[in-house]
């Protein structure tokens, strides 16, 4: 197994790599969610061509490999004047990739909000902005958290692919170490175990968060419908 | 944008797409075999089998495919099996897919009414034929949409085998764009080919689903 002195020698590089992994993942998730939410909202606008464009975007992103999207952004970008550093391209790529999936998750959540709640809020004279903020989004959170956590776990795994366009994340640093020490197999096995643990932790934390949010919303809203969802899920 | 670049490269890209398709199909086939075996073992094989299956599923779903691929590619030579990249790739795709397929089947089996196997038992069916003649066929029908989805996901994931040098669509796109310095056009074309294959697969899936519903 891994020679421990290697860890001393390569420890800093690996830690840096891990930092980059986490950074790319967190930033990618953020961009993906914000973009996905915006896409979901834009899809509600009753302009047909706009809806077609958004649907096409989602279909294209979901129908092509992430690696091809990354290559397009990183290697193809300069042809149209878009010169990105590897890490920036990686983060943006993750965000774009995630946005299509998040948009669909949010859309499902949006549709799951009972129409009556929105109508009730409208008849109370609330503006669309505050209906969105105080009625739709909280209700959406309850139903979409499991899917969001799942997608975030998938994105942790996708960060590994960034190493192919030379983003200096953990996988990349590990491969460098493997190439220099010839301890290829041990390194990759170590990586496998590490990611197994990471994905496990992310989904555990996600489940805890899910329980938290659901409970919070149950207490926060005295109205029936969201607490019903909560008990059904628990 | 120069479309002539795409037209020049198209024959090579399409040839590589054929590789992508058959590698993915072999991966899915292997995944089916492993998935069904793991699922049956977990459901009927006692606690040790259930635990081993659980660890398998958790490992192959929790570890990124790229790492699994490298693991298999570098591990098999260590135990004396020298494998070409293509074989390692199909093995990796199959093992990963098997973990997902076994979960798909588990869900589908749960959807087969319990009374079915009880009725078969009461009629004196032996255990093995309850599986092969009652449970698995019904589970298969229920799981067709999920299996087609799995095939599409695997086809996209197969782009990663370019890393170990298999000349499939992604790798070929890389090679071509490295020689003509036209990455934008080439990757765009590759993306469209992937999109077309996946669209066809999705369509095929709906057809099969409709067929099975009629039967």
GROMACS .gro file of C-alpha atoms in nm:
model
  449
    1UNK     CA    1   0.000   0.000   0.000
    2UNK     CA    2   0.083   0.366  -0.003
    3UNK     CA    3   0.421   0.455   0.133
    4UNK     CA    4   0.347   0.705   0.409
    5UNK     CA    5   0.648   0.920   0.327
    6UNK     CA    6   0.480   0.985  -0.006
    7UNK     CA    7   0.194   1.146   0.178
    8UNK     CA    8   0.437   1.383   0.351
    9UNK     CA    9   0.596   1.471   0.021
   10UNK     CA   10   0.279   1.502  -0.182
   11UNK     CA   11   0.045   1.596   0.101
   12UNK     CA   12   0.040   1.969   0.027
   13UNK     CA   13  -0.025   1.912  -0.344
   14UNK     CA   14  -0.304   1.666  -0.267
   15UNK     CA   15  -0.461   1.906  -0.020
   16UNK     CA   16  -0.445   2.183  -0.277
   17UNK     CA   17  -0.602   1.949  -0.529
   18UNK     CA   18  -0.877   1.864  -0.286
   19UNK     CA   19  -0.936   2.234  -0.231
   20UNK     CA   20  -0.972   2.289  -0.605
   21UNK     CA   21  -1.211   1.992  -0.625
   22UNK     CA   22  -1.431   2.137  -0.353
   23UNK     CA   23  -1.413   2.485  -0.507
   24UNK     CA   24  -1.511   2.360  -0.851
   25UNK     CA   25  -1.789   2.150  -0.707
   26UNK     CA   26  -1.936   2.424  -0.488
   27UNK     CA   27  -1.908   2.691  -0.756
   28UNK     CA   28  -2.042   2.454  -1.021
   29UNK     CA   29  -2.340   2.365  -0.803
   30UNK     CA   30  -2.412   2.732  -0.734
   31UNK     CA   31  -2.396   2.833  -1.099
   32UNK     CA   32  -2.600   2.528  -1.196
   33UNK     CA   33  -2.873   2.602  -0.945
   34UNK     CA   34  -2.896   2.974  -1.020
   35UNK     CA   35  -2.897   2.912  -1.394
   36UNK     CA   36  -3.138   2.622  -1.357
   37UNK     CA   37  -3.375   2.832  -1.149
   38UNK     CA   38  -3.360   3.114  -1.402
   39UNK     CA   39  -3.432   2.869  -1.685
   40UNK     CA   40  -3.727   2.730  -1.493
   41UNK     CA   41  -3.869   3.079  -1.439
   42UNK     CA   42  -3.812   3.179  -1.802
   43UNK     CA   43  -4.000   2.869  -1.909
   44UNK     CA   44  -4.307   3.003  -1.732
   45UNK     CA   45  -4.307   3.312  -1.954
   46UNK     CA   46  -4.576   3.260  -2.218
   47UNK     CA   47  -4.354   3.325  -2.520
   48UNK     CA   48  -4.334   3.012  -2.731
   49UNK     CA   49  -3.996   3.062  -2.908
   50UNK     CA   50  -3.834   3.132  -2.571
   51UNK     CA   51  -3.970   2.808  -2.433
   52UNK     CA   52  -3.847   2.616  -2.737
   53UNK     CA   53  -3.499   2.758  -2.697
   54UNK     CA   54  -3.487   2.662  -2.332
   55UNK     CA   55  -3.614   2.312  -2.407
   56UNK     CA   56  -3.356   2.270  -2.680
   57UNK     CA   57  -3.083   2.388  -2.442
   58UNK     CA   58  -3.189   2.135  -2.180
   59UNK     CA   59  -3.214   1.852  -2.432
   60UNK     CA   60  -2.874   1.929  -2.583
   61UNK     CA   61  -2.700   1.948  -2.247
   62UNK     CA   62  -2.864   1.628  -2.123
   63UNK     CA   63  -2.808   1.444  -2.450
   64UNK     CA   64  -2.434   1.502  -2.488
   65UNK     CA   65  -2.144   1.377  -2.274
   66UNK     CA   66  -2.007   1.617  -2.015
   67UNK     CA   67  -1.658   1.560  -2.155
   68UNK     CA   68  -1.763   1.685  -2.500
   69UNK     CA   69  -1.920   1.994  -2.341
   70UNK     CA   70  -1.595   2.060  -2.156
   71UNK     CA   71  -1.387   2.021  -2.472
   72UNK     CA   72  -1.619   2.256  -2.660
   73UNK     CA   73  -1.590   2.519  -2.390
   74UNK     CA   74  -1.218   2.484  -2.324
   75UNK     CA   75  -1.074   2.399  -2.667
   76UNK     CA   76  -1.351   2.527  -2.891
   77UNK     CA   77  -1.409   2.850  -2.699
   78UNK     CA   78  -1.099   3.033  -2.829
   79UNK     CA   79  -1.230   2.998  -3.188
   80UNK     CA   80  -1.512   3.236  -3.097
   81UNK     CA   81  -1.295   3.454  -2.877
   82UNK     CA   82  -1.379   3.283  -2.549
   83UNK     CA   83  -1.045   3.219  -2.384
   84UNK     CA   84  -1.085   3.055  -2.046
   85UNK     CA   85  -0.839   2.924  -1.795
   86UNK     CA   86  -0.880   2.550  -1.729
   87UNK     CA   87  -1.030   2.596  -1.383
   88UNK     CA   88  -1.270   2.866  -1.498
   89UNK     CA   89  -1.376   2.653  -1.792
   90UNK     CA   90  -1.419   2.357  -1.556
   91UNK     CA   91  -1.639   2.549  -1.315
   92UNK     CA   92  -1.845   2.701  -1.594
   93UNK     CA   93  -1.875   2.363  -1.762
   94UNK     CA   94  -1.997   2.198  -1.442
   95UNK     CA   95  -2.244   2.481  -1.392
   96UNK     CA   96  -2.383   2.459  -1.743
   97UNK     CA   97  -2.404   2.081  -1.723
   98UNK     CA   98  -2.579   2.099  -1.387
   99UNK     CA   99  -2.814   2.378  -1.493
  100UNK     CA  100  -3.008   2.157  -1.737
  101UNK     CA  101  -3.071   1.897  -1.468
  102UNK     CA  102  -3.148   2.153  -1.198
  103UNK     CA  103  -3.392   2.327  -1.435
  104UNK     CA  104  -3.585   2.003  -1.472
  105UNK     CA  105  -3.577   1.936  -1.098
  106UNK     CA  106  -3.707   2.286  -1.025
  107UNK     CA  107  -3.973   2.256  -1.291
  108UNK     CA  108  -4.104   1.939  -1.132
  109UNK     CA  109  -4.100   2.114  -0.795
  110UNK     CA  110  -4.279   2.417  -0.937
  111UNK     CA  111  -4.551   2.203  -1.087
  112UNK     CA  112  -4.595   2.019  -0.760
  113UNK     CA  113  -4.696   2.338  -0.579
  114UNK     CA  114  -5.076   2.329  -0.551
  115UNK     CA  115  -5.238   2.588  -0.780
  116UNK     CA  116  -5.476   2.686  -0.501
  117UNK     CA  117  -5.190   2.820  -0.292
  118UNK     CA  118  -5.079   3.055  -0.566
  119UNK     CA  119  -5.436   3.161  -0.633
  120UNK     CA  120  -5.496   3.222  -0.264
  121UNK     CA  121  -5.182   3.435  -0.244
  122UNK     CA  122  -5.291   3.628  -0.555
  123UNK     CA  123  -5.632   3.696  -0.408
  124UNK     CA  124  -5.464   3.820  -0.091
  125UNK     CA  125  -5.299   4.082  -0.311
  126UNK     CA  126  -4.943   3.949  -0.297
  127UNK     CA  127  -4.713   4.042  -0.585
  128UNK     CA  128  -4.567   3.769  -0.805
  129UNK     CA  129  -4.222   3.833  -0.657
  130UNK     CA  130  -4.336   3.777  -0.304
  131UNK     CA  131  -4.554   3.481  -0.401
  132UNK     CA  132  -4.245   3.328  -0.553
  133UNK     CA  133  -4.033   3.403  -0.249
  134UNK     CA  134  -4.282   3.322   0.025
  135UNK     CA  135  -4.509   3.057  -0.123
  136UNK     CA  136  -4.362   2.878  -0.423
  137UNK     CA  137  -3.994   2.849  -0.333
  138UNK     CA  138  -4.049   2.720   0.024
  139UNK     CA  139  -4.297   2.462  -0.101
  140UNK     CA  140  -4.061   2.369  -0.385
  141UNK     CA  141  -3.775   2.318  -0.141
  142UNK     CA  142  -3.959   2.043   0.039
  143UNK     CA  143  -4.027   1.838  -0.270
  144UNK     CA  144  -3.700   1.899  -0.452
  145UNK     CA  145  -3.436   1.861  -0.181
  146UNK     CA  146  -3.384   1.487  -0.238
  147UNK     CA  147  -3.338   1.539  -0.612
  148UNK     CA  148  -3.108   1.838  -0.555
  149UNK     CA  149  -2.889   1.641  -0.315
  150UNK     CA  150  -2.877   1.355  -0.562
  151UNK     CA  151  -2.767   1.589  -0.837
  152UNK     CA  152  -2.504   1.743  -0.611
  153UNK     CA  153  -2.366   1.396  -0.539
  154UNK     CA  154  -2.353   1.328  -0.912
  155UNK     CA  155  -2.163   1.653  -0.963
  156UNK     CA  156  -1.900   1.556  -0.702
  157UNK     CA  157  -1.823   1.259  -0.923
  158UNK     CA  158  -1.815   1.471  -1.238
  159UNK     CA  159  -1.542   1.696  -1.093
  160UNK     CA  160  -1.302   1.410  -1.164
  161UNK     CA  161  -1.357   1.459  -1.537
  162UNK     CA  162  -1.214   1.812  -1.504
  163UNK     CA  163  -0.869   1.657  -1.467
  164UNK     CA  164  -0.885   1.571  -1.838
  165UNK     CA  165  -0.875   1.940  -1.932
  166UNK     CA  166  -0.591   1.984  -1.679
  167UNK     CA  167  -0.782   2.150  -1.398
  168UNK     CA  168  -0.543   2.096  -1.105
  169UNK     CA  169  -0.800   1.922  -0.885
  170UNK     CA  170  -0.746   1.615  -0.670
  171UNK     CA  171  -0.760   1.359  -0.948
  172UNK     CA  172  -0.507   1.557  -1.149
  173UNK     CA  173  -0.266   1.589  -0.854
  174UNK     CA  174  -0.308   1.220  -0.780
  175UNK     CA  175  -0.226   1.129  -1.137
  176UNK     CA  176   0.082   1.350  -1.124
  177UNK     CA  177   0.189   1.172  -0.807
  178UNK     CA  178   0.122   0.832  -0.965
  179UNK     CA  179   0.325   0.920  -1.270
  180UNK     CA  180   0.620   1.040  -1.062
  181UNK     CA  181   0.625   0.757  -0.810
  182UNK     CA  182   0.505   0.469  -1.026
  183UNK     CA  183   0.265   0.379  -0.745
  184UNK     CA  184  -0.015   0.397  -0.999
  185UNK     CA  185  -0.240   0.126  -0.868
  186UNK     CA  186  -0.221   0.228  -0.502
  187UNK     CA  187  -0.293   0.588  -0.594
  188UNK     CA  188  -0.598   0.505  -0.800
  189UNK     CA  189  -0.727   0.264  -0.536
  190UNK     CA  190  -0.679   0.540  -0.279
  191UNK     CA  191  -0.874   0.778  -0.500
  192UNK     CA  192  -1.155   0.528  -0.542
  193UNK     CA  193  -1.189   0.480  -0.168
  194UNK     CA  194  -1.171   0.854  -0.113
  195UNK     CA  195  -1.448   0.934  -0.360
  196UNK     CA  196  -1.660   0.652  -0.227
  197UNK     CA  197  -1.635   0.814   0.114
  198UNK     CA  198  -1.697   1.165  -0.023
  199UNK     CA  199  -2.013   1.069  -0.213
  200UNK     CA  200  -2.134   0.875   0.091
  201UNK     CA  201  -2.077   1.179   0.315
  202UNK     CA  202  -2.247   1.416   0.071
  203UNK     CA  203  -2.556   1.199   0.051
  204UNK     CA  204  -2.566   1.146   0.428
  205UNK     CA  205  -2.539   1.522   0.489
  206UNK     CA  206  -2.804   1.571   0.223
  207UNK     CA  207  -3.043   1.340   0.401
  208UNK     CA  208  -2.982   1.525   0.729
  209UNK     CA  209  -3.043   1.857   0.554
  210UNK     CA  210  -3.355   1.716   0.399
  211UNK     CA  211  -3.491   1.617   0.738
  212UNK     CA  212  -3.399   1.961   0.875
  213UNK     CA  213  -3.562   2.162   0.599
  214UNK     CA  214  -3.872   1.951   0.600
  215UNK     CA  215  -3.913   1.987   0.972
  216UNK     CA  216  -3.845   2.360   0.955
  217UNK     CA  217  -4.108   2.407   0.691
  218UNK     CA  218  -4.355   2.201   0.887
  219UNK     CA  219  -4.313   2.432   1.183
  220UNK     CA  220  -4.293   2.745   0.976
  221UNK     CA  221  -4.614   2.695   0.784
  222UNK     CA  222  -4.927   2.636   0.985
  223UNK     CA  223  -5.109   2.558   0.660
  224UNK     CA  224  -5.180   2.196   0.579
  225UNK     CA  225  -5.033   2.114   0.245
  226UNK     CA  226  -4.658   2.147   0.300
  227UNK     CA  227  -4.669   1.967   0.632
  228UNK     CA  228  -4.861   1.687   0.466
  229UNK     CA  229  -4.583   1.647   0.215
  230UNK     CA  230  -4.338   1.647   0.501
  231UNK     CA  231  -4.507   1.369   0.693
  232UNK     CA  232  -4.556   1.168   0.377
  233UNK     CA  233  -4.185   1.182   0.309
  234UNK     CA  234  -4.081   1.106   0.667
  235UNK     CA  235  -1.707   2.836  -3.833
  236UNK     CA  236  -1.613   2.635  -4.141
  237UNK     CA  237  -1.858   2.366  -4.232
  238UNK     CA  238  -1.621   2.208  -4.483
  239UNK     CA  239  -1.411   2.098  -4.184
  240UNK     CA  240  -1.707   1.905  -4.047
  241UNK     CA  241  -1.784   1.748  -4.383
  242UNK     CA  242  -1.424   1.634  -4.423
  243UNK     CA  243  -1.418   1.482  -4.077
  244UNK     CA  244  -1.765   1.329  -4.091
  245UNK     CA  245  -1.670   0.984  -4.225
  246UNK     CA  246  -1.415   0.939  -3.945
  247UNK     CA  247  -1.652   1.067  -3.681
  248UNK     CA  248  -1.931   0.838  -3.795
  249UNK     CA  249  -1.696   0.541  -3.800
  250UNK     CA  250  -1.592   0.626  -3.445
  251UNK     CA  251  -1.957   0.665  -3.347
  252UNK     CA  252  -2.010   0.304  -3.450
  253UNK     CA  253  -1.739   0.206  -3.203
  254UNK     CA  254  -1.909   0.416  -2.936
  255UNK     CA  255  -2.237   0.239  -3.004
  256UNK     CA  256  -2.114  -0.117  -2.994
  257UNK     CA  257  -1.889  -0.061  -2.695
  258UNK     CA  258  -2.186   0.087  -2.508
  259UNK     CA  259  -2.410  -0.200  -2.615
  260UNK     CA  260  -2.158  -0.457  -2.494
  261UNK     CA  261  -2.125  -0.261  -2.171
  262UNK     CA  262  -2.499  -0.259  -2.121
  263UNK     CA  263  -2.524  -0.630  -2.201
  264UNK     CA  264  -2.256  -0.713  -1.947
  265UNK     CA  265  -2.429  -0.477  -1.706
  266UNK     CA  266  -2.757  -0.664  -1.755
  267UNK     CA  267  -2.598  -0.998  -1.672
  268UNK     CA  268  -2.418  -0.860  -1.366
  269UNK     CA  269  -2.717  -0.655  -1.259
  270UNK     CA  270  -2.962  -0.944  -1.271
  271UNK     CA  271  -2.715  -1.176  -1.096
  272UNK     CA  272  -2.649  -0.924  -0.819
  273UNK     CA  273  -3.016  -0.850  -0.779
  274UNK     CA  274  -3.116  -1.217  -0.756
  275UNK     CA  275  -2.828  -1.291  -0.520
  276UNK     CA  276  -2.929  -1.003  -0.295
  277UNK     CA  277  -3.293  -1.102  -0.288
  278UNK     CA  278  -3.260  -1.475  -0.243
  279UNK     CA  279  -2.905  -1.555  -0.136
  280UNK     CA  280  -2.905  -1.486   0.235
  281UNK     CA  281  -2.729  -1.223   0.441
  282UNK     CA  282  -2.370  -1.258   0.319
  283UNK     CA  283  -2.475  -1.237  -0.045
  284UNK     CA  284  -2.696  -0.941   0.033
  285UNK     CA  285  -2.413  -0.759   0.206
  286UNK     CA  286  -2.161  -0.833  -0.069
  287UNK     CA  287  -2.411  -0.713  -0.328
  288UNK     CA  288  -2.478  -0.401  -0.124
  289UNK     CA  289  -2.109  -0.315  -0.106
  290UNK     CA  290  -2.073  -0.374  -0.480
  291UNK     CA  291  -2.364  -0.146  -0.563
  292UNK     CA  292  -2.251   0.123  -0.322
  293UNK     CA  293  -1.891   0.115  -0.450
  294UNK     CA  294  -1.971   0.129  -0.819
  295UNK     CA  295  -2.231   0.399  -0.774
  296UNK     CA  296  -2.020   0.606  -0.537
  297UNK     CA  297  -1.688   0.605  -0.725
  298UNK     CA  298  -1.653   0.816  -1.039
  299UNK     CA  299  -1.649   0.607  -1.356
  300UNK     CA  300  -1.318   0.756  -1.465
  301UNK     CA  301  -1.152   0.622  -1.152
  302UNK     CA  302  -1.316   0.280  -1.194
  303UNK     CA  303  -1.188   0.269  -1.547
  304UNK     CA  304  -0.830   0.351  -1.445
  305UNK     CA  305  -0.855   0.107  -1.157
  306UNK     CA  306  -0.952  -0.179  -1.386
  307UNK     CA  307  -0.707  -0.075  -1.654
  308UNK     CA  308  -0.416  -0.080  -1.410
  309UNK     CA  309  -0.539  -0.358  -1.183
  310UNK     CA  310  -0.589  -0.642  -1.428
  311UNK     CA  311  -0.224  -0.638  -1.544
  312UNK     CA  312  -0.122  -0.663  -1.177
  313UNK     CA  313  -0.294  -0.999  -1.141
  314UNK     CA  314  -0.136  -1.117  -1.463
  315UNK     CA  315  -0.414  -1.038  -1.708
  316UNK     CA  316  -0.287  -0.808  -1.977
  317UNK     CA  317  -0.593  -0.645  -2.125
  318UNK     CA  318  -0.624  -0.417  -2.423
  319UNK     CA  319  -0.788  -0.083  -2.341
  320UNK     CA  320  -1.104  -0.186  -2.520
  321UNK     CA  321  -1.162  -0.488  -2.296
  322UNK     CA  322  -1.087  -0.288  -1.981
  323UNK     CA  323  -1.331  -0.022  -2.099
  324UNK     CA  324  -1.614  -0.264  -2.164
  325UNK     CA  325  -1.548  -0.430  -1.828
  326UNK     CA  326  -1.557  -0.093  -1.651
  327UNK     CA  327  -1.875   0.017  -1.826
  328UNK     CA  328  -2.038  -0.320  -1.755
  329UNK     CA  329  -1.942  -0.323  -1.387
  330UNK     CA  330  -2.066   0.032  -1.334
  331UNK     CA  331  -2.383  -0.032  -1.527
  332UNK     CA  332  -2.441  -0.357  -1.338
  333UNK     CA  333  -2.465  -0.166  -1.011
  334UNK     CA  334  -2.733   0.064  -1.149
  335UNK     CA  335  -2.917  -0.216  -1.330
  336UNK     CA  336  -2.938  -0.426  -1.015
  337UNK     CA  337  -3.104  -0.134  -0.837
  338UNK     CA  338  -3.342  -0.085  -1.130
  339UNK     CA  339  -3.437  -0.452  -1.109
  340UNK     CA  340  -3.475  -0.435  -0.734
  341UNK     CA  341  -3.725  -0.155  -0.775
  342UNK     CA  342  -3.905  -0.341  -1.051
  343UNK     CA  343  -3.920  -0.663  -0.850
  344UNK     CA  344  -4.080  -0.476  -0.564
  345UNK     CA  345  -4.344  -0.362  -0.811
  346UNK     CA  346  -4.436  -0.721  -0.903
  347UNK     CA  347  -4.727  -0.814  -0.678
  348UNK     CA  348  -4.629  -1.044  -0.393
  349UNK     CA  349  -4.919  -1.275  -0.471
  350UNK     CA  350  -4.750  -1.379  -0.796
  351UNK     CA  351  -4.465  -1.568  -0.633
  352UNK     CA  352  -4.696  -1.703  -0.364
  353UNK     CA  353  -4.930  -1.836  -0.629
  354UNK     CA  354  -4.636  -1.995  -0.811
  355UNK     CA  355  -4.518  -2.154  -0.487
  356UNK     CA  356  -4.866  -2.288  -0.422
  357UNK     CA  357  -4.868  -2.437  -0.771
  358UNK     CA  358  -4.546  -2.618  -0.687
  359UNK     CA  359  -4.302  -2.419  -0.904
  360UNK     CA  360  -3.941  -2.474  -0.798
  361UNK     CA  361  -3.760  -2.161  -0.675
  362UNK     CA  362  -3.544  -2.121  -0.983
  363UNK     CA  363  -3.832  -2.123  -1.226
  364UNK     CA  364  -4.028  -1.877  -1.013
  365UNK     CA  365  -3.740  -1.641  -1.088
  366UNK     CA  366  -3.695  -1.719  -1.455
  367UNK     CA  367  -4.061  -1.760  -1.552
  368UNK     CA  368  -4.258  -1.539  -1.316
  369UNK     CA  369  -4.055  -1.267  -1.148
  370UNK     CA  370  -3.781  -1.165  -1.392
  371UNK     CA  371  -4.000  -1.139  -1.704
  372UNK     CA  372  -4.242  -0.913  -1.523
  373UNK     CA  373  -3.964  -0.712  -1.364
  374UNK     CA  374  -3.807  -0.673  -1.706
  375UNK     CA  375  -4.122  -0.529  -1.854
  376UNK     CA  376  -4.158  -0.283  -1.569
  377UNK     CA  377  -3.797  -0.177  -1.592
  378UNK     CA  378  -3.778  -0.112  -1.969
  379UNK     CA  379  -3.801   0.269  -1.942
  380UNK     CA  380  -3.532   0.276  -1.674
  381UNK     CA  381  -3.312   0.040  -1.877
  382UNK     CA  382  -3.333   0.259  -2.187
  383UNK     CA  383  -3.245   0.555  -1.970
  384UNK     CA  384  -2.948   0.357  -1.838
  385UNK     CA  385  -2.836   0.283  -2.194
  386UNK     CA  386  -2.845   0.654  -2.279
  387UNK     CA  387  -2.649   0.742  -1.966
  388UNK     CA  388  -2.392   0.473  -2.044
  389UNK     CA  389  -2.355   0.592  -2.400
  390UNK     CA  390  -2.270   0.938  -2.270
  391UNK     CA  391  -2.039   0.795  -2.005
  392UNK     CA  392  -1.856   0.594  -2.271
  393UNK     CA  393  -1.689   0.920  -2.380
  394UNK     CA  394  -1.461   0.870  -2.078
  395UNK     CA  395  -1.298   0.561  -2.227
  396UNK     CA  396  -1.120   0.799  -2.463
  397UNK     CA  397  -0.883   0.850  -2.169
  398UNK     CA  398  -0.734   0.501  -2.201
  399UNK     CA  399  -0.700   0.544  -2.575
  400UNK     CA  400  -1.002   0.369  -2.721
  401UNK     CA  401  -1.070   0.530  -3.058
  402UNK     CA  402  -1.438   0.604  -3.004
  403UNK     CA  403  -1.619   0.924  -3.091
  404UNK     CA  404  -1.462   1.151  -2.827
  405UNK     CA  405  -1.108   1.023  -2.879
  406UNK     CA  406  -1.138   1.051  -3.255
  407UNK     CA  407  -1.269   1.407  -3.223
  408UNK     CA  408  -0.966   1.490  -3.011
  409UNK     CA  409  -0.730   1.339  -3.267
  410UNK     CA  410  -0.891   1.520  -3.558
  411UNK     CA  411  -0.909   1.858  -3.387
  412UNK     CA  412  -0.547   1.823  -3.279
  413UNK     CA  413  -0.444   1.787  -3.641
  414UNK     CA  414  -0.666   2.049  -3.805
  415UNK     CA  415  -0.688   2.302  -3.518
  416UNK     CA  416  -1.064   2.325  -3.553
  417UNK     CA  417  -1.186   2.204  -3.211
  418UNK     CA  418  -1.506   2.411  -3.219
  419UNK     CA  419  -1.640   2.255  -3.538
  420UNK     CA  420  -1.526   1.901  -3.459
  421UNK     CA  421  -1.660   1.891  -3.101
  422UNK     CA  422  -1.983   2.051  -3.216
  423UNK     CA  423  -2.021   1.777  -3.476
  424UNK     CA  424  -1.936   1.510  -3.218
  425UNK     CA  425  -2.193   1.656  -2.979
  426UNK     CA  426  -2.459   1.649  -3.249
  427UNK     CA  427  -2.379   1.285  -3.328
  428UNK     CA  428  -2.415   1.192  -2.961
  429UNK     CA  429  -2.740   1.385  -2.952
  430UNK     CA  430  -2.871   1.203  -3.259
  431UNK     CA  431  -2.781   0.859  -3.120
  432UNK     CA  432  -2.945   0.937  -2.788
  433UNK     CA  433  -3.252   1.076  -2.959
  434UNK     CA  434  -3.282   0.756  -3.164
  435UNK     CA  435  -3.238   0.547  -2.850
  436UNK     CA  436  -3.507   0.739  -2.668
  437UNK     CA  437  -3.742   0.690  -2.962
  438UNK     CA  438  -3.660   0.320  -2.973
  439UNK     CA  439  -3.731   0.303  -2.600
  440UNK     CA  440  -4.079   0.449  -2.642
  441UNK     CA  441  -4.152   0.199  -2.921
  442UNK     CA  442  -4.043  -0.098  -2.710
  443UNK     CA  443  -4.243   0.031  -2.417
  444UNK     CA  444  -4.555   0.059  -2.633
  445UNK     CA  445  -4.499  -0.292  -2.771
  446UNK     CA  446  -4.462  -0.439  -2.424
  447UNK     CA  447  -4.776  -0.268  -2.305
  448UNK     CA  448  -4.974  -0.425  -2.588
  449UNK     CA  449  -4.836  -0.774  -2.528
   0.00000   0.00000   0.00000
